[in-house]
CSV table of C-alpha atoms in Angstrom, one decimal:
chain,number,residue,atom,x,y,z
A,21,GLN,CA,-65.7,-10.8,27.9
A,22,SER,CA,-63.2,-10.1,25.4
A,23,VAL,CA,-62.2,-7.0,23.7
A,24,LEU,CA,-62.0,-8.9,20.2
A,25,THR,CA,-64.8,-11.5,19.3
A,26,GLN,CA,-64.3,-14.8,18.1
A,27,PRO,CA,-66.8,-17.7,17.7
A,28,PRO,CA,-66.1,-20.0,20.5
A,29,SER,CA,-65.9,-23.2,18.2
A,30,ALA,CA,-65.1,-24.4,14.8
A,31,SER,CA,-65.4,-27.5,12.8
A,32,GLY,CA,-64.5,-29.3,9.7
A,33,THR,CA,-63.7,-32.9,8.2
A,34,PRO,CA,-60.2,-33.8,6.7
A,35,GLY,CA,-59.4,-31.7,3.8
A,36,GLN,CA,-61.7,-29.1,4.3
A,37,ARG,CA,-61.4,-25.5,4.6
A,38,VAL,CA,-62.4,-23.7,7.5
A,39,THR,CA,-62.3,-20.0,8.6
A,40,ILE,CA,-62.5,-18.5,11.9
A,41,SER,CA,-63.3,-14.6,12.4
A,42,CYS,CA,-62.1,-11.7,14.4
A,43,ALA,CA,-64.4,-8.9,15.0
A,44,GLY,CA,-62.6,-5.6,16.6
A,45,SER,CA,-63.0,-2.1,16.7
A,46,SER,CA,-61.6,1.3,14.9
A,47,SER,CA,-59.3,1.3,17.9
A,48,ASN,CA,-57.6,-2.3,17.5
A,49,ILE,CA,-57.8,-4.1,14.3
A,50,GLY,CA,-59.3,-1.0,12.7
A,51,SER,CA,-55.7,0.7,13.0
A,52,ASN,CA,-53.1,-1.9,13.6
A,53,ILE,CA,-52.1,-5.1,12.5
A,54,VAL,CA,-53.4,-8.5,13.8
A,55,ASN,CA,-51.5,-11.7,14.8
A,56,TRP,CA,-52.7,-15.2,15.6
A,57,TYR,CA,-51.8,-17.9,18.1
A,58,GLN,CA,-52.5,-21.6,17.9
A,59,GLN,CA,-52.4,-23.3,21.1
A,60,LEU,CA,-52.2,-26.8,21.0
A,61,PRO,CA,-53.6,-28.9,24.0
A,62,GLY,CA,-51.6,-28.3,27.0
A,63,THR,CA,-49.0,-26.4,25.3
A,64,ALA,CA,-47.7,-22.8,25.5
A,65,PRO,CA,-49.4,-20.7,22.7
A,66,LYS,CA,-47.5,-20.3,19.2
A,67,LEU,CA,-47.3,-17.6,16.8
A,68,LEU,CA,-49.3,-18.6,13.9
A,69,MET,CA,-49.7,-15.4,11.7
A,70,HIS,CA,-48.6,-11.8,11.8
A,71,ILE,CA,-49.0,-8.4,10.5
A,72,ASN,CA,-52.2,-9.9,9.7
A,73,ASN,CA,-51.1,-12.3,6.9
A,74,GLN,CA,-47.7,-13.2,7.1
A,75,ARG,CA,-46.3,-17.0,8.3
A,76,PRO,CA,-43.9,-17.5,10.6
A,77,SER,CA,-41.3,-20.0,9.6
A,78,GLY,CA,-42.1,-23.4,9.7
A,79,VAL,CA,-46.1,-22.7,9.5
A,80,PRO,CA,-47.3,-24.3,6.5
A,81,ASP,CA,-48.8,-22.5,3.6
A,82,ARG,CA,-52.2,-24.3,4.4
A,83,PHE,CA,-53.0,-21.4,7.2
A,84,SER,CA,-53.5,-17.7,6.0
A,85,GLY,CA,-54.9,-14.7,7.3
A,86,SER,CA,-56.7,-11.5,6.1
A,87,LYS,CA,-58.1,-8.2,7.3
A,88,SER,CA,-60.4,-5.7,6.0
A,89,GLY,CA,-61.8,-2.8,7.9
A,90,THR,CA,-61.9,-3.5,11.6
A,91,SER,CA,-62.4,-7.2,11.4
A,92,ALA,CA,-59.9,-9.9,10.4
A,93,SER,CA,-59.8,-13.9,9.5
A,94,LEU,CA,-57.7,-16.8,9.8
A,95,ALA,CA,-58.2,-19.7,6.9
A,96,ILE,CA,-57.0,-23.1,7.2
A,97,SER,CA,-57.3,-25.2,4.0
A,98,GLY,CA,-56.8,-28.9,3.9
A,99,LEU,CA,-57.9,-29.6,7.5
A,100,GLN,CA,-55.9,-32.1,9.2
A,101,SER,CA,-56.2,-33.9,12.7
A,102,GLU,CA,-53.2,-32.0,14.0
A,103,ASP,CA,-54.8,-28.4,13.3
A,104,GLU,CA,-57.3,-29.4,16.5
A,105,ALA,CA,-56.2,-26.5,18.8
A,106,ASP,CA,-57.3,-23.4,20.0
A,107,TYR,CA,-57.1,-20.4,18.3
A,108,TYR,CA,-56.9,-16.9,19.3
A,109,CYS,CA,-56.2,-13.6,17.2
A,110,ALA,CA,-54.6,-10.4,19.0
A,111,ALA,CA,-54.1,-6.7,18.2
A,112,TRP,CA,-52.8,-3.3,20.1
A,113,ASP,CA,-55.7,-1.3,21.2
A,114,ASP,CA,-54.5,2.3,21.0
A,115,SER,CA,-57.3,3.5,23.7
A,116,LEU,CA,-56.7,0.9,25.9
A,117,ASN,CA,-53.0,1.3,25.5
A,118,GLY,CA,-52.3,-2.5,25.7
A,119,TRP,CA,-52.7,-5.8,23.6
A,120,VAL,CA,-56.0,-7.2,23.5
A,121,PHE,CA,-57.0,-10.9,22.5
A,122,GLY,CA,-60.1,-12.6,21.3
A,123,GLY,CA,-62.1,-15.3,23.7
A,124,GLY,CA,-60.4,-18.0,21.6
A,125,THR,CA,-62.1,-20.4,19.1
A,126,LYS,CA,-61.6,-24.4,19.6
A,127,LEU,CA,-61.3,-25.8,16.5
A,128,THR,CA,-62.4,-29.7,16.2
A,129,VAL,CA,-61.1,-31.9,13.4
A,130,LEU,CA,-64.3,-34.3,13.2
B,10,GLU,CA,-32.5,-21.2,19.6
B,11,VAL,CA,-34.9,-18.9,21.4
B,12,GLN,CA,-35.7,-19.8,24.8
B,13,LEU,CA,-37.9,-18.5,27.7
B,14,VAL,CA,-37.8,-20.4,30.9
B,15,GLU,CA,-40.5,-19.1,33.7
B,16,SER,CA,-40.1,-19.8,37.2
B,17,GLY,CA,-41.7,-18.8,40.9
B,18,GLY,CA,-45.1,-19.4,40.4
B,19,GLY,CA,-46.9,-21.4,43.2
B,20,LEU,CA,-49.7,-21.3,46.2
B,21,VAL,CA,-50.0,-17.8,47.5
B,22,GLN,CA,-52.9,-16.7,49.6
B,23,PRO,CA,-55.3,-13.6,48.9
B,24,GLY,CA,-53.4,-10.3,49.7
B,25,GLY,CA,-50.1,-11.7,49.1
B,26,SER,CA,-46.8,-11.2,46.9
B,27,LEU,CA,-45.0,-13.4,44.7
B,28,ARG,CA,-42.2,-12.6,42.2
B,29,LEU,CA,-42.1,-14.4,38.7
B,30,SER,CA,-38.7,-14.8,36.8
B,31,CYS,CA,-38.4,-15.6,33.2
B,32,ALA,CA,-34.7,-16.6,32.1
B,33,ALA,CA,-34.1,-15.4,28.5
B,34,SER,CA,-31.5,-17.1,25.8
B,35,GLY,CA,-30.9,-17.5,22.2
B,36,PHE,CA,-31.1,-13.9,21.5
B,37,THR,CA,-29.8,-10.2,21.9
B,38,PHE,CA,-32.0,-9.9,24.8
B,39,ASN,CA,-31.6,-6.0,25.3
B,40,ASN,CA,-32.9,-5.6,21.8
B,41,TYR,CA,-36.4,-6.5,22.5
B,42,TRP,CA,-39.8,-5.9,24.3
B,43,MET,CA,-40.9,-8.2,26.5
B,44,HIS,CA,-44.4,-9.2,27.9
B,45,TRP,CA,-46.1,-11.1,30.4
B,46,LEU,CA,-49.6,-12.8,29.2
B,47,ARG,CA,-52.0,-14.7,31.5
B,48,GLN,CA,-54.1,-17.4,30.8
B,49,ALA,CA,-56.9,-18.4,33.8
B,50,PRO,CA,-57.8,-22.2,33.8
B,51,GLY,CA,-59.9,-22.9,30.8
B,52,LYS,CA,-60.0,-19.3,29.9
B,53,GLY,CA,-58.3,-17.2,27.0
B,54,LEU,CA,-55.0,-15.4,26.6
B,55,VAL,CA,-54.7,-11.7,28.4
B,56,TRP,CA,-51.9,-9.2,27.9
B,57,VAL,CA,-50.6,-8.3,31.6
B,58,SER,CA,-47.9,-6.2,31.1
B,59,GLY,CA,-44.7,-4.8,28.5
B,60,ILE,CA,-41.1,-3.9,28.9
B,61,ASN,CA,-38.9,-2.3,26.6
B,62,GLY,CA,-35.4,-2.9,25.9
B,63,ASP,CA,-33.6,-0.8,27.9
B,64,GLY,CA,-36.4,-1.2,31.0
B,65,SER,CA,-36.9,2.6,31.0
B,66,SER,CA,-40.3,2.1,29.6
B,67,THR,CA,-43.3,-0.3,30.8
B,68,SER,CA,-46.8,-0.4,30.5
B,69,TYR,CA,-49.7,-2.5,32.3
B,70,ALA,CA,-53.2,-3.9,32.2
B,71,ASP,CA,-55.8,-2.0,33.5
B,72,SER,CA,-56.3,-5.0,35.9
B,73,VAL,CA,-53.1,-5.1,37.3
B,74,LYS,CA,-51.8,-1.5,37.3
B,75,GLY,CA,-50.7,-0.2,40.6
B,76,ARG,CA,-50.2,-4.4,41.9
B,77,PHE,CA,-47.6,-5.6,39.5
B,78,THR,CA,-44.2,-4.0,38.5
B,79,PHE,CA,-42.6,-5.6,35.5
B,80,SER,CA,-38.7,-5.4,35.5
B,81,ARG,CA,-35.6,-6.2,33.6
B,82,ASP,CA,-31.7,-7.4,34.3
B,83,ASN,CA,-30.2,-7.0,31.1
B,84,ALA,CA,-26.7,-8.5,32.5
B,85,LYS,CA,-28.6,-11.7,33.4
B,86,ASP,CA,-31.2,-11.8,30.4
B,87,THR,CA,-33.9,-12.3,32.9
B,88,LEU,CA,-37.8,-10.4,33.7
B,89,TYR,CA,-38.9,-9.9,36.8
B,90,LEU,CA,-42.7,-9.9,37.6
B,91,GLN,CA,-43.5,-8.8,41.0
B,92,MET,CA,-47.3,-9.4,41.8
B,93,SER,CA,-48.6,-8.0,45.1
B,94,SER,CA,-52.5,-7.5,46.7
B,95,LEU,CA,-52.5,-10.6,44.7
B,96,ARG,CA,-56.7,-11.6,44.3
B,97,ALA,CA,-58.5,-14.7,43.6
B,98,GLU,CA,-58.9,-13.6,39.9
B,99,ASP,CA,-54.9,-13.3,39.6
B,100,THR,CA,-54.8,-17.2,39.2
B,101,ALA,CA,-53.5,-18.1,36.0
B,102,VAL,CA,-50.8,-19.6,34.1
B,103,TYR,CA,-48.4,-16.6,33.3
B,104,TYR,CA,-46.3,-16.8,30.3
B,105,CYS,CA,-43.3,-14.7,29.1
B,106,ALA,CA,-43.0,-13.9,25.4
B,107,ARG,CA,-40.7,-12.0,23.1
B,108,GLY,CA,-42.1,-8.9,21.3
B,109,PRO,CA,-43.2,-6.9,19.5
B,110,VAL,CA,-45.4,-9.8,18.2
B,111,PHE,CA,-45.0,-12.6,20.8
B,112,ASP,CA,-43.1,-14.8,18.4
B,113,SER,CA,-41.6,-16.7,21.2
B,114,TRP,CA,-43.3,-18.1,24.8
B,115,GLY,CA,-42.1,-19.8,27.8
B,116,GLN,CA,-44.0,-22.9,29.0
B,117,GLY,CA,-45.3,-20.6,31.7
B,118,THR,CA,-45.7,-21.2,35.5
B,119,LEU,CA,-48.7,-21.4,37.5
B,120,VAL,CA,-50.1,-18.9,39.9
B,121,THR,CA,-52.7,-19.9,42.2
B,122,VAL,CA,-54.3,-17.3,44.8
B,123,SER,CA,-56.4,-19.2,47.3
B,124,SER,CA,-56.9,-19.3,51.1
């Protein structure tokens, strides 16, 4: 059981918009930034979004992030087949004094 | 280009020890916090440990505290994770990643704890 809560799966058809949620608490998301990672099958994770909604260089603007209170979300618009991957949210936890992750959401492009 | 290359994984018996290494290149190594994370087979990402730029401060997940030691050699741009009293639940791919937001990751090294 992960400290941050994500839905285990999400799906959409090409061109659709999908949203992945990440629920936490006051000690993590509520007081710290949220980062998102994309893990393509068989590869290492890649930073997708940091400081809640900042895209690293090279990440398409189809990806966007937001945070409100103790929850965050990742939105992917114009869904493409290459977006099929596992997505993880993460935040520093002030109570645990460590980084905590969501359990991951497996995105399927139908 | 930032590169992180882990090594040292393998098969070890429960109760045994193993030392992982992570060689860094392409950036000013001693300016960055660095971290180890792991991923058990078919499972999600878990943060294991972090170390500051000069190696004077470390933090650990409760699950490894007292068993794992994270160190760095800034002259060699290399990280080390000394793992002892290994348990079956430590079986995972171990990644090193650059702080503060894990913006670069290595390819990972597999540690299997089994008799």
